[in-house]
Coordinates of C-alpha atoms in Angstrom, one line a residue:
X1 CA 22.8 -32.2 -27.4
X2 CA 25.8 -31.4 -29.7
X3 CA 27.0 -28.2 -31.2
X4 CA 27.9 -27.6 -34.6
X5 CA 31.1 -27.4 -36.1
X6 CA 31.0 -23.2 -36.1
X7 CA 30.0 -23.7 -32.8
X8 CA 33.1 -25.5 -32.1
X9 CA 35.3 -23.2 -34.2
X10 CA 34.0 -20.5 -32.1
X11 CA 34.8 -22.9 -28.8
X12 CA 38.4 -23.8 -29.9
X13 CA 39.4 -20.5 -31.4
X14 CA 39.2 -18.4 -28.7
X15 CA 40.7 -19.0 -24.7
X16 CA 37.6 -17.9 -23.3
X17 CA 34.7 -17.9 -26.2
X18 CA 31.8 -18.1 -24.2
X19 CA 31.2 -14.2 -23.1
X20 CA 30.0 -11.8 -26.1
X21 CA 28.1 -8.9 -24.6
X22 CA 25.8 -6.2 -26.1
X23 CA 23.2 -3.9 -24.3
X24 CA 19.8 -1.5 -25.7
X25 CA 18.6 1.6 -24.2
X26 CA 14.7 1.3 -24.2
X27 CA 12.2 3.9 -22.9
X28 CA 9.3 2.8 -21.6
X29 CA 7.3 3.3 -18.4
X30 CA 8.8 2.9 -15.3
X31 CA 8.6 -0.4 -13.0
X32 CA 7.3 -2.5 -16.1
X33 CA 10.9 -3.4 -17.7
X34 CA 12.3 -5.3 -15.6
X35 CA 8.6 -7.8 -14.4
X36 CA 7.9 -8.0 -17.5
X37 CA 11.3 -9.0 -19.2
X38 CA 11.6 -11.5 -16.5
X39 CA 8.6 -13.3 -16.7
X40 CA 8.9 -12.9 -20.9
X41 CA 12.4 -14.7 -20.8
X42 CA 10.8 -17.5 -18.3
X43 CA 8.2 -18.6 -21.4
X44 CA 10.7 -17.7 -24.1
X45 CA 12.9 -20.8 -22.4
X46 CA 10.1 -23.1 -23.1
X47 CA 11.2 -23.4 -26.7
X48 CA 14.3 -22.2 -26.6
X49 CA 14.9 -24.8 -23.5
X50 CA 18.7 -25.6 -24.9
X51 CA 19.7 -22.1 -23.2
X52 CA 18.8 -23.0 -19.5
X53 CA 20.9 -25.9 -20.1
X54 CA 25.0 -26.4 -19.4
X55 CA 28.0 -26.6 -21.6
X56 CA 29.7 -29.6 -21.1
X57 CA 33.2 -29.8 -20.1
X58 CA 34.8 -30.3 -23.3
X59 CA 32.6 -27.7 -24.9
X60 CA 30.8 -29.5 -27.8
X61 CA 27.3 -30.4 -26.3
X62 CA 24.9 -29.5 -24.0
X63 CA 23.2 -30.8 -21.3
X64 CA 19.4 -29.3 -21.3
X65 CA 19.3 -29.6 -17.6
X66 CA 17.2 -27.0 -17.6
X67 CA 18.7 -24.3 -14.5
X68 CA 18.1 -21.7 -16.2
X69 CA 19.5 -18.3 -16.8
X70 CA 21.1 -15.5 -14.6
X71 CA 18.8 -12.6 -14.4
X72 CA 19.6 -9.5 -12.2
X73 CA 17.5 -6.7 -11.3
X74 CA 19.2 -3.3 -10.7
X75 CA 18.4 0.3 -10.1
X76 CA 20.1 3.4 -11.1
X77 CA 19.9 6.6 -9.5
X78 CA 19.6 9.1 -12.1
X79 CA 17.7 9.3 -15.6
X80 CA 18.6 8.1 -19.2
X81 CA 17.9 11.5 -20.2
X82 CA 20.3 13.2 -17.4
X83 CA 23.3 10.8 -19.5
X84 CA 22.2 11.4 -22.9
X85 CA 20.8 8.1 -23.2
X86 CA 24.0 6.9 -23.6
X87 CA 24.5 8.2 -26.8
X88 CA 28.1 8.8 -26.2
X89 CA 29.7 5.2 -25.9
X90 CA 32.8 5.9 -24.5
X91 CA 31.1 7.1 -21.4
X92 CA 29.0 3.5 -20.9
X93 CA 30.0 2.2 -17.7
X94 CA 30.0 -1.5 -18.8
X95 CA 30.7 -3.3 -15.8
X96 CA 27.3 -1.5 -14.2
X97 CA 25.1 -2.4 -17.3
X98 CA 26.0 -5.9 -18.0
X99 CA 25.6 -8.9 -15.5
X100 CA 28.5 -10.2 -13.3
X101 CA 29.1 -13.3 -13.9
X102 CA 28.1 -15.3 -10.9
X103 CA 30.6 -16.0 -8.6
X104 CA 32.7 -19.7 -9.5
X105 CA 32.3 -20.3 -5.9
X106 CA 28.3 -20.9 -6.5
X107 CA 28.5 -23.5 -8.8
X108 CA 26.0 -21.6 -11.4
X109 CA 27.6 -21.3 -14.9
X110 CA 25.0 -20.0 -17.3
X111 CA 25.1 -19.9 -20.9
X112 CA 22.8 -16.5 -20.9
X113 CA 23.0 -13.4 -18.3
X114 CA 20.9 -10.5 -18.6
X115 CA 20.6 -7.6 -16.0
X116 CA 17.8 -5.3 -16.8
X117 CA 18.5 -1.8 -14.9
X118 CA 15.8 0.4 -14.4
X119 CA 16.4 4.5 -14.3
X120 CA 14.3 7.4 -12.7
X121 CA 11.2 8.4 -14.7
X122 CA 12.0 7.6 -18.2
X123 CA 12.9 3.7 -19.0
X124 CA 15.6 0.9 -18.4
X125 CA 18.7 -0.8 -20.1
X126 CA 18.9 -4.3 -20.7
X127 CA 22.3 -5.6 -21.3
X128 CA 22.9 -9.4 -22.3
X129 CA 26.1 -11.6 -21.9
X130 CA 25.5 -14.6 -24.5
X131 CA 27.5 -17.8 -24.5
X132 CA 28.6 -17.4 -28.5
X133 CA 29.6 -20.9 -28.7
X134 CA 25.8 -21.5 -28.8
X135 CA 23.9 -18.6 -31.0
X136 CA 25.9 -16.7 -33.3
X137 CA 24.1 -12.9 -33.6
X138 CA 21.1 -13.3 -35.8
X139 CA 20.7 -16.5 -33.3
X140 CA 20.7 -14.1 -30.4
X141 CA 18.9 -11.4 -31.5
X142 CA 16.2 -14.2 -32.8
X143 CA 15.8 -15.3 -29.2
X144 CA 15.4 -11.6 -27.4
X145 CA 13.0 -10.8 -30.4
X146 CA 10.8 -14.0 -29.2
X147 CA 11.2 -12.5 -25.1
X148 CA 9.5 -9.7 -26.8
X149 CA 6.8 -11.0 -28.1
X150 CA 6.1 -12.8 -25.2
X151 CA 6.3 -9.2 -23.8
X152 CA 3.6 -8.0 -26.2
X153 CA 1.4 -11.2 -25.3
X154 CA 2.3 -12.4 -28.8
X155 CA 1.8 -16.8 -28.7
X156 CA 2.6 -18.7 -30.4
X157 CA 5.5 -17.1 -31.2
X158 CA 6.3 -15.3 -35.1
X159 CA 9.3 -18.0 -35.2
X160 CA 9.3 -21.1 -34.4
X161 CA 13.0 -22.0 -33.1
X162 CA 15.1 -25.3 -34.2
X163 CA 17.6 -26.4 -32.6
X164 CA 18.8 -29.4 -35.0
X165 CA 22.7 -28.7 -35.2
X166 CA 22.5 -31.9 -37.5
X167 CA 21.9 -29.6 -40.7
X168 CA 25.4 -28.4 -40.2
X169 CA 28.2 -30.2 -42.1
X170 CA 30.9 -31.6 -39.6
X171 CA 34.3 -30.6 -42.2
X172 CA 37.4 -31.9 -40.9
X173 CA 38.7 -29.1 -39.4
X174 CA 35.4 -28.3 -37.3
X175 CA 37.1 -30.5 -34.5
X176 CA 38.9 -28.2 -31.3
X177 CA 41.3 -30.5 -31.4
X178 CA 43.0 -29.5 -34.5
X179 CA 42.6 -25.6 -33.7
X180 CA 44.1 -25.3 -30.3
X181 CA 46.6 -22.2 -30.4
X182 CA 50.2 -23.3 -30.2
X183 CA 52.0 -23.8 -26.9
X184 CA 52.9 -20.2 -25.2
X185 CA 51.3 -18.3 -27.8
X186 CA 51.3 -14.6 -27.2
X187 CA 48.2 -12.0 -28.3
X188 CA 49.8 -9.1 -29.5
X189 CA 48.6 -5.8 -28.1
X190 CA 48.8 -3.0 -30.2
X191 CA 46.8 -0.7 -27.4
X192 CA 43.9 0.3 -30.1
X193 CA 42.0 3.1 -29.8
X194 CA 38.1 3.7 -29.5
X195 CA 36.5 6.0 -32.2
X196 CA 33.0 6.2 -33.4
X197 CA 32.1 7.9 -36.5
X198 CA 28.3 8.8 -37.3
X199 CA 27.5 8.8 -40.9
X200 CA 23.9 10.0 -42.0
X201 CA 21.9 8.1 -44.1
X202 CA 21.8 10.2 -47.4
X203 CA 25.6 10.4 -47.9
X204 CA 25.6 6.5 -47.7
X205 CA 22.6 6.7 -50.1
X206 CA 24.3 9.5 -52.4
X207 CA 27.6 7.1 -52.7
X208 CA 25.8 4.1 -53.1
X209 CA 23.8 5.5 -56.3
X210 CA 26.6 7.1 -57.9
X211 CA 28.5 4.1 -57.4
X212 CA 25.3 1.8 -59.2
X213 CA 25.3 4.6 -61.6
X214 CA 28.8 4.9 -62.8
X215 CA 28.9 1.4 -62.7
X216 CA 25.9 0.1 -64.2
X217 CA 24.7 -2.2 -61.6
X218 CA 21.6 -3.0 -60.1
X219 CA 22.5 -3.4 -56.5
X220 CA 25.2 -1.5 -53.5
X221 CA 24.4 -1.9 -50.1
X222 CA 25.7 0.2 -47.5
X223 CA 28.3 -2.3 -45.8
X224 CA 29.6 -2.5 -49.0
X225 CA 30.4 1.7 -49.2
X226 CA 31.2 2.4 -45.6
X227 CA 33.5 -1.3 -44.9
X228 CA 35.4 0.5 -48.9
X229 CA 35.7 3.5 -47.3
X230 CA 36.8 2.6 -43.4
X231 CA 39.5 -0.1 -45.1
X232 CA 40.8 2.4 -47.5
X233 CA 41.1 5.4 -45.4
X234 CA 42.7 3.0 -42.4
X235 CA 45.3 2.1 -44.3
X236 CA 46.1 5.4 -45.3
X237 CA 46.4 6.4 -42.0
X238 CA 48.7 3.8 -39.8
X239 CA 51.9 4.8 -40.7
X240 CA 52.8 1.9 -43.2
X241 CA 56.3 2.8 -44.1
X242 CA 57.6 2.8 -48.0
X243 CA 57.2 -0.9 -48.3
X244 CA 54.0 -2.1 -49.8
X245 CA 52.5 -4.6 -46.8
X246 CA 49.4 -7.5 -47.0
X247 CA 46.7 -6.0 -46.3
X248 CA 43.7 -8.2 -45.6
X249 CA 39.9 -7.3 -44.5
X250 CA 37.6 -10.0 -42.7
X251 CA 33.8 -10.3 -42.2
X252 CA 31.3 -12.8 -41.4
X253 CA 28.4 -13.7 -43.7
X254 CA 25.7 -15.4 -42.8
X255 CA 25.7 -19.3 -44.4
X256 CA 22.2 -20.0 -43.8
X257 CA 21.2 -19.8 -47.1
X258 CA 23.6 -21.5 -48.7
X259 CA 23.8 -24.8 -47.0
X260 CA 22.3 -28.0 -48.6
X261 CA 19.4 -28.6 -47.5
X262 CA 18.9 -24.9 -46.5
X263 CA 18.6 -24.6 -42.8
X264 CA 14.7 -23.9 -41.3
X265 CA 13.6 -20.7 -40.6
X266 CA 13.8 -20.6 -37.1
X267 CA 17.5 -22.0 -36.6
X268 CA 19.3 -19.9 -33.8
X269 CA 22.7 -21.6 -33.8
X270 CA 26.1 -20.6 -35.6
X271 CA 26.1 -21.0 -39.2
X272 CA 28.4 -17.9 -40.5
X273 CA 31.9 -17.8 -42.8
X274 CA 34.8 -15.6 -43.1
X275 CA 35.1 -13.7 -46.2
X276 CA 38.4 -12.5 -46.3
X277 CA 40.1 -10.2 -48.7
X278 CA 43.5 -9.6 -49.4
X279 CA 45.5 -7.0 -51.1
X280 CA 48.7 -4.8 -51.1
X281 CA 49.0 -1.5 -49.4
X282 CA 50.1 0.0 -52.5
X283 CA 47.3 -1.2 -54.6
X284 CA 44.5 -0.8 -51.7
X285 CA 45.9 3.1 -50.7
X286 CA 45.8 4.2 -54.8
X287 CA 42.6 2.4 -55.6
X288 CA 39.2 4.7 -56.0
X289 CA 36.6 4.0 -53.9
X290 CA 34.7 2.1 -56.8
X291 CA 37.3 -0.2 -57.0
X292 CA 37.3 -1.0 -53.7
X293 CA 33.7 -1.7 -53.1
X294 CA 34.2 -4.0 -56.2
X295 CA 36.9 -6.3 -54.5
X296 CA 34.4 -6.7 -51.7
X297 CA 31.5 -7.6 -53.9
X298 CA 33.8 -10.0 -56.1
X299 CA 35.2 -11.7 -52.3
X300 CA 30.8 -11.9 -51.6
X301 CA 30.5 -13.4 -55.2
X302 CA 32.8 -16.2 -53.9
X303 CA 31.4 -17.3 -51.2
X304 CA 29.3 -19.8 -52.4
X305 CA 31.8 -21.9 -53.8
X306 CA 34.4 -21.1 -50.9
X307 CA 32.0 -22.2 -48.3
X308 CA 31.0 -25.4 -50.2
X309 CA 34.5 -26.1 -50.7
X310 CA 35.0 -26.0 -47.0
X311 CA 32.0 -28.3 -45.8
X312 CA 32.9 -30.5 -48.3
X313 CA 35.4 -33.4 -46.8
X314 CA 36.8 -34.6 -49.9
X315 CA 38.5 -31.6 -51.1
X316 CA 40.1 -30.7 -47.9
X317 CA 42.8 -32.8 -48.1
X318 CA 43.4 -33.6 -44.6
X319 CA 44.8 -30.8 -42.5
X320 CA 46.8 -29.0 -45.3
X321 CA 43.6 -26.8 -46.0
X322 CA 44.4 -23.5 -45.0
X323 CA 41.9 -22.8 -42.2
X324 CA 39.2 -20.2 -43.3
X325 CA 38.2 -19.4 -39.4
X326 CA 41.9 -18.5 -38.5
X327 CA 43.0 -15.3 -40.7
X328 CA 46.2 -13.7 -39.7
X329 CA 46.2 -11.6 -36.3
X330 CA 48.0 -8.5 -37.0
X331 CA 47.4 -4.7 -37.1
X332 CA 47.3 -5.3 -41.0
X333 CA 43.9 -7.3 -40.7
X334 CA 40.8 -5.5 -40.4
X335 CA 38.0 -7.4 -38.6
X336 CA 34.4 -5.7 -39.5
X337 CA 30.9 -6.8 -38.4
X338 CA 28.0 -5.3 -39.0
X339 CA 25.3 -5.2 -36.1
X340 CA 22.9 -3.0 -38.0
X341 CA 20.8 -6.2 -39.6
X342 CA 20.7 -8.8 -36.9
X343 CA 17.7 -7.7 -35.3
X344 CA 18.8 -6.4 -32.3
X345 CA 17.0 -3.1 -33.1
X346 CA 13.9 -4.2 -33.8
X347 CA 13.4 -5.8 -30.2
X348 CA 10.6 -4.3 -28.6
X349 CA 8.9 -5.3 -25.0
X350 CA 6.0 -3.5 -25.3
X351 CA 7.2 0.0 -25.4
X352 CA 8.8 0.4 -28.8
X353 CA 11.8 -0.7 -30.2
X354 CA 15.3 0.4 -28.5
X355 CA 17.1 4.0 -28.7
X356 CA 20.0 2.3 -29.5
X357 CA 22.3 -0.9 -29.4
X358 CA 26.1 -1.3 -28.8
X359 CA 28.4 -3.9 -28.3
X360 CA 30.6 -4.7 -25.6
X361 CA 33.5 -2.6 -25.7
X362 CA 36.3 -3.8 -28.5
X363 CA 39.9 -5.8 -28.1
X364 CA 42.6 -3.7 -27.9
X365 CA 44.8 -6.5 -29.1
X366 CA 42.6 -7.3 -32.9
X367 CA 41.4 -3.7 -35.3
X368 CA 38.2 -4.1 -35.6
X369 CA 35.3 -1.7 -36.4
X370 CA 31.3 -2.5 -36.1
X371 CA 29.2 -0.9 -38.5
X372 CA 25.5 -0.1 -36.6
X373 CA 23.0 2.1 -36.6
X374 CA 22.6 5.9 -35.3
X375 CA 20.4 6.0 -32.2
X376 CA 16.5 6.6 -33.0
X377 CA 15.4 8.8 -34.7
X378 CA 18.0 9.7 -36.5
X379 CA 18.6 7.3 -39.7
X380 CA 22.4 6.7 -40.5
X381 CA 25.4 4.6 -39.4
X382 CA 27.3 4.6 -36.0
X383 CA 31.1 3.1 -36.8
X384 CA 32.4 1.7 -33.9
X385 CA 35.9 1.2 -33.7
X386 CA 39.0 0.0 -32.3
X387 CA 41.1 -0.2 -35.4
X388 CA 44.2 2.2 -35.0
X389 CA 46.2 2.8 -32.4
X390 CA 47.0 6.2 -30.7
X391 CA 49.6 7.8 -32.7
X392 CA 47.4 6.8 -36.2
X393 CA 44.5 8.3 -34.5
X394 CA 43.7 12.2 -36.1
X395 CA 45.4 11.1 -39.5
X396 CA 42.7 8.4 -39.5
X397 CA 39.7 10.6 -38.1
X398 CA 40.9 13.4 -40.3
X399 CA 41.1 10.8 -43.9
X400 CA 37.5 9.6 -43.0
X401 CA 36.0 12.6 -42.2
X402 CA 34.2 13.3 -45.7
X403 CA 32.3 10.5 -45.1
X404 CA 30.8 11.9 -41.7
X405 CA 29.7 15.4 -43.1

């Protein structure tokens, strides 16, 4: 079965592209998690049968050989409660919560790993390593939403997954070939720091109607303020010297509406673009808050026609295109994604939805900041970054600290 070409991007952009990890903190009753889960994922690779296959070697199909997925069992010996659920994410001990990787000796290379780890008394945490290549994250959290209905004894399922990577256009510059990284390339390392900054819901809601207000519009969401606010107040803060500098912010939008024919319902692949946005320092440091919100909603606006552009062959003339999926990697880009809408926190196994969710832990070599939700039940945003590096740490914390009040 073939990939798509953002499937391939995703293969040919990255040395090792297959591994993108998140984990959930869910209560419920003890010894159910982890029988249930198991035999929930079993039916949910039924229809969803393309994940117990292989990737091949070159990394655009799959074989559906059907050997399944890596699922471990584990036990802790204390309670969620006793860590604080795990609220603090700087304290998750990652290599304990997510699956190893089996050993290359076995011969088992898996597209999906899951460990589910059970704690005294109180619930369990399942943590996930996804082969990206394959589902981008409304893809994934599609596919642990249908485990959960299986869960819940919920069949046929709400969603019926397609796998047809034929609805994606195959542009030119999909192919790995023409995106390898050039010989002895070296990843910077800037050593970035991790910070997370909680922002309750009604100061998001209070900006976001004064900015409709004062700006007579009908619609702000909340990416919108906080991705204004974490861009502007960053900049501020890393030490940028008198010279104005390029400053550029980058996020992924989901393309599922707007390809021709729209894709089905139940597609799980990759179908996402880059939205990229570039200005000076100068400009980006002395601009309001309104102003910036409004060059991310103009870069949103474009997307139709920038995405379009891209898919269509014609107007790419040849290899000359500047490549969309390969913005700039420097400490002056800003990578956000926002976790808070794929459906990763609506996945519930019988026992309500999780306490939280959190990624794998950030690069210390790319800023980026993920915008997700406060653990239940309080209603906010949890920033988590790795964006500055030490020394720009309190003047950045200290700047965006009016939003966190």
């Amino acid at each position: 079965m073939s990939l798509s070409s953002f499937a391939l991007l995703c293969f040919a952009s990255k040395s090792q592209p297959r591994i993108a990890g998140t984990y959930c903190v869910a209560i419920g009753p003890l010894g159910v998690a982890q029988s249930t889960i198991r035999e929930a994922l079993s039916k949910a690779l039924v229809p969803y049968y393309p994940l117990a296959g292989r990737l091949t070697s070159n990394g655009s199909n799959i074989d559906c050989t059907g050997d399944g997925v890596w699922f471990v069992e584990a036990t802790a010996n204390c309670s969620l409660k006793s860590v604080g659920y795990f609220e603090d994410v700087t304290s998750i001990p990652f290599d304990e919560l997510l699956p190893p990787h089996p050993h290359e000796t076995l011969g088992v290379d898996p597209l999906v790993l899951m460990q589910v780890t059970e704690f005294e008394g109180d619930g369990f945490v399942m943590g996930l390593t996804f082969c990206h290549t394959i589902c981008d994250g409304l893809g994934a959290a599609q596919f642990l939403n249908a485990i959960s209905e299986f869960a819940r004894g919920i069949n046929p399922l709400t969603i019926t997954p397609v796998w047809q990577r034929d609805f994606i256009p195959q542009p030119q510059l999909a192919s790995p070939s023409n995106l390898q990284l050039p010989p002895n390339f070296v990843f910077p390392d800037y050593n970035l720091v991790q910070t997370n900054i909680d922002i309750p819901l009604h100061h998001i809601t209070d900006l976001k109607n004064k900015f409709i207000e004062e700006n007579k519009v009908v619609h702000c969401s909340s990416f919108e303020i906080v991705a204004a606010i974490l861009w502007k107040n960053r900049t501020r803060s890393i030490g940028l010297g008198p010279e104005s500098r390029t400053m550029k912010l980058v996020f992924f939008a989901n393309c599922r509406p707007l390809v021709e024919p729209p894709l089905p319902k139940g597609f799980y692949g990759n179908c996402f673009f880059p939205v990229t946005i570039t200005t000076s320092s100068d400009i980006l440091t002395q601009a309001s808050l309104d102003e910036v919100v409004k060059m991310i909603q103009e870069a949103k606006a474009r997307l139709p026609e920038e995405f379009a552009h891209w898919v269509n062959v014609n107007e790419l003339n040849g290899l000359n295109t500047e490549d969309p999926f390969a913005p700039p990697l420097g400490y002056d880009t800003l990578f956000v994604s926002e976790w808070g809408r794929l459906g990763f926190n609506q996945v519930d196994y019988g026992n309500g939805p999780p306490v939280h969710v959190v990624p794998m832990q950030g690069s210390a070599i790319i800023p980026v900041a993920i915008v997700g939700m406060l653990p239940r039940p309080i209603k906010g945003v949890r920033l988590m970054t790795w964006c500055v590096q030490k020394d720009h740490l309190e003047p950045f914390l200290e700047s965006i600290a009016t939003i966190a009040q």
